[in-house]
Tab-separated table of C-alpha atoms in Angstrom:
chain	number	residue	atom	x	y	z
A	1	MET	CA	71.782	103.247	90.904
A	2	PRO	CA	71.536	100.557	94.107
A	3	HIS	CA	69.993	101.577	97.078
A	4	TRP	CA	71.235	99.418	100.205
A	5	GLN	CA	70.011	99.518	103.776
A	6	PRO	CA	71.234	97.685	106.522
A	7	ALA	CA	70.866	94.002	106.607
A	8	THR	CA	69.088	94.000	109.971
A	9	ALA	CA	66.400	96.249	108.519
A	10	LEU	CA	65.092	94.090	105.971
A	11	ARG	CA	65.210	90.753	108.042
A	12	PRO	CA	61.618	90.754	108.767
A	13	LEU	CA	61.289	90.607	104.709
A	14	ILE	CA	63.586	88.021	104.054
A	15	SER	CA	62.792	84.410	104.462
A	16	PRO	CA	64.836	81.638	106.653
A	17	HIS	CA	66.185	80.322	103.420
A	18	TRP	CA	67.137	83.358	102.134
A	19	TRP	CA	68.564	85.140	105.075
A	20	ARG	CA	71.066	81.855	105.949
A	21	TRP	CA	72.375	83.202	102.608
A	22	LEU	CA	72.592	87.052	103.002
A	23	ALA	CA	73.805	87.159	106.646
A	24	SER	CA	76.330	84.646	106.183
A	25	GLN	CA	79.668	85.821	107.246
A	26	ASP	CA	82.021	83.088	105.884
A	27	SER	CA	83.119	82.414	102.042
A	28	LEU	CA	80.396	82.533	99.382
A	29	THR	CA	82.318	80.356	96.939
A	30	GLU	CA	82.584	77.897	100.007
A	31	ARG	CA	78.521	77.694	100.102
A	32	LEU	CA	78.086	77.952	96.518
A	33	ILE	CA	80.344	74.994	95.967
A	34	ALA	CA	78.955	73.075	98.222
A	35	ALA	CA	75.321	73.897	97.551
A	36	GLY	CA	76.167	73.208	93.930
A	37	GLY	CA	76.950	69.546	94.931
A	38	GLU	CA	78.448	67.540	92.003
A	39	ARG	CA	78.088	70.641	89.654
A	40	PRO	CA	81.811	72.057	88.855
A	41	PHE	CA	82.165	75.389	89.826
A	42	ARG	CA	83.990	78.418	88.030
A	43	VAL	CA	85.062	82.155	88.598
A	44	ARG	CA	84.219	83.810	85.372
A	45	LEU	CA	85.783	87.048	85.007
A	46	LEU	CA	83.832	89.832	83.068
A	47	GLY	CA	85.938	92.939	83.723
A	48	GLN	CA	88.831	93.718	85.268
A	49	ARG	CA	90.205	97.570	84.919
A	50	LEU	CA	91.170	100.723	87.056
A	51	GLY	CA	87.848	103.306	87.237
A	52	VAL	CA	86.048	105.628	89.023
A	53	PRO	CA	83.389	103.613	91.337
A	54	ARG	CA	79.697	104.485	91.528
A	55	ARG	CA	79.192	107.428	94.143
A	56	ASP	CA	77.474	105.074	96.142
A	57	GLU	CA	80.566	102.850	96.409
A	58	ALA	CA	83.150	105.547	96.948
A	59	GLN	CA	80.999	106.528	99.821
A	60	ALA	CA	81.023	102.932	101.122
A	61	LEU	CA	84.652	103.176	101.331
A	62	GLY	CA	85.169	106.527	102.505
A	63	LEU	CA	86.620	107.457	99.200
A	64	ALA	CA	86.617	110.830	97.816
A	65	PRO	CA	84.805	111.132	94.496
A	66	ARG	CA	86.476	110.990	90.824
A	67	ARG	CA	89.105	109.046	92.516
A	68	LEU	CA	90.211	105.953	90.556
A	69	ALA	CA	89.691	102.394	92.261
A	70	TRP	CA	90.452	98.864	90.816
A	71	LEU	CA	86.974	97.507	89.718
A	72	ARG	CA	86.213	93.652	89.137
A	73	GLU	CA	83.081	91.925	87.654
A	74	VAL	CA	82.798	88.325	88.077
A	75	ALA	CA	80.294	85.634	87.680
A	76	LEU	CA	80.288	82.712	90.087
A	77	CYS	CA	78.968	79.821	88.095
A	78	LEU	CA	77.616	75.983	88.695
A	79	ASP	CA	77.853	74.193	85.384
A	80	GLU	CA	78.838	77.424	83.515
A	81	CYS	CA	75.380	78.926	85.011
A	82	PRO	CA	76.151	82.502	86.548
A	83	TRP	CA	74.160	81.718	90.102
A	84	VAL	CA	75.948	85.129	91.661
A	85	VAL	CA	77.570	88.028	89.846
A	86	ALA	CA	79.988	90.030	91.965
A	87	ARG	CA	81.724	93.464	91.891
A	88	SER	CA	84.759	94.304	94.095
A	89	VAL	CA	85.936	98.050	94.378
A	90	ALA	CA	89.107	98.588	95.814
A	91	PRO	CA	90.830	102.412	96.272
A	92	LEU	CA	94.084	102.202	94.421
A	93	THR	CA	95.718	104.319	97.739
A	94	GLN	CA	95.113	101.314	99.671
A	95	LEU	CA	96.687	98.371	97.327
A	96	ARG	CA	99.967	98.538	98.968
A	97	GLY	CA	101.546	95.645	96.767
A	98	GLN	CA	98.562	93.194	96.829
A	99	ARG	CA	98.788	91.838	93.173
A	100	LEU	CA	94.567	91.430	92.666
A	101	ASP	CA	94.814	91.987	88.799
A	102	GLY	CA	96.613	88.710	88.911
A	103	LEU	CA	93.352	87.002	90.544
A	104	GLY	CA	92.411	85.876	86.889
A	105	GLU	CA	89.201	83.384	87.333
A	106	ARG	CA	90.177	82.761	90.802
A	107	SER	CA	87.162	84.275	93.482
A	108	LEU	CA	88.579	87.392	95.516
A	109	GLY	CA	87.409	85.267	98.387
A	110	SER	CA	89.706	82.300	98.206
A	111	TRP	CA	92.661	85.192	98.874
A	112	LEU	CA	90.199	87.250	101.359
A	113	PHE	CA	89.390	84.617	103.278
A	114	ARG	CA	93.417	83.522	104.126
A	115	GLN	CA	94.601	87.067	104.733
A	116	PRO	CA	95.091	86.979	109.250
A	117	GLY	CA	92.817	89.848	110.693
A	118	LEU	CA	90.183	89.722	108.254
A	119	GLU	CA	87.294	91.989	109.427
A	120	ARG	CA	83.964	92.351	107.624
A	121	GLY	CA	82.169	95.353	108.266
A	122	PRO	CA	78.313	95.367	108.663
A	123	ILE	CA	76.563	93.682	105.638
A	124	GLU	CA	73.966	96.082	103.570
A	125	LEU	CA	71.137	94.568	101.034
A	126	THR	CA	69.589	95.692	98.232
A	127	ARG	CA	66.325	94.646	96.370
A	128	ARG	CA	67.678	96.178	93.072
A	129	PRO	CA	69.605	94.124	90.356
A	130	ALA	CA	72.849	94.627	89.174
A	131	PRO	CA	73.976	97.913	87.278
A	132	PHE	CA	76.423	95.805	85.600
A	133	HIS	CA	74.875	92.779	84.072
A	134	PRO	CA	71.473	92.069	83.049
A	135	ALA	CA	70.696	89.162	84.609
A	136	ARG	CA	67.995	89.699	87.416
A	137	GLY	CA	67.813	88.113	91.196
A	138	PRO	CA	65.819	88.704	94.613
A	139	TRP	CA	68.452	90.042	96.508
A	140	GLY	CA	72.009	92.087	96.535
A	141	ARG	CA	74.850	92.253	99.244
A	142	ARG	CA	77.583	94.160	99.913
A	143	SER	CA	79.987	94.666	102.961
A	144	VAL	CA	83.766	96.266	102.973
A	145	PHE	CA	86.582	93.959	103.901
A	146	ARG	CA	89.559	95.258	105.849
A	147	HIS	CA	92.476	94.106	106.120
A	148	GLY	CA	95.312	96.386	108.056
A	149	ASP	CA	95.316	99.688	105.898
A	150	PHE	CA	93.471	97.592	102.822
A	151	ALA	CA	90.072	97.645	102.115
A	152	VAL	CA	88.152	96.410	99.378
A	153	LEU	CA	84.205	96.592	98.917
A	154	VAL	CA	82.607	93.620	97.942
A	155	GLN	CA	79.150	93.506	96.007
A	156	GLU	CA	77.071	89.832	95.563
A	157	TYR	CA	73.828	90.025	93.477
A	158	PHE	CA	72.360	86.931	94.024
A	159	LEU	CA	70.676	85.698	90.537
A	160	ALA	CA	67.072	84.200	90.029
A	161	ARG	CA	68.616	81.132	88.365
A	162	MET	CA	70.334	79.880	91.797
A	163	ALA	CA	66.689	80.503	93.363
A	164	ASP	CA	65.592	78.207	90.909
A	165	ASP	CA	67.931	75.645	91.143
A	166	LEU	CA	68.078	75.316	94.965
A	167	GLY	CA	64.417	75.790	95.178
A	168	LEU	CA	64.448	78.741	97.190
A	169	PRO	CA	61.686	81.455	97.726
A	170	SER	CA	61.145	84.612	95.594
A	171	ARG	CA	62.585	87.056	98.255
């Protein structure tokens, strides 16, 4: 299970290059597209289903244990190579007619960042790899986004391929 800490607690251990990625409040999709230059960007849907979130995910959302949620896992790719893998968790009781299952291979951020009054909770970081994907990387981050009664936990794991392609330090 991932071990999450407030971003500010890990700040002294993070290079300035990584800090710009990890602490950013804007759309990660847009940042990846800009960093990729001419490389084509794609969201690859890895899985989407109703399921029970992990305990740390339920706690982050204030969700009672064993409650069903909408779960979505994607790879954010440049030139078909995953740079980031992400997992989103939204409590069913808070979906309120949002048709997120229709996103397909569009990024969740493309919808989220268009919502008026969107609030992003504090960013937490982990050094552990994504528990749902075999690729490894130096950092993961997560935060809860709220729009009215709707809440979604977004977890993003930056992969070694991204670090290599951008010439980023190991941490």
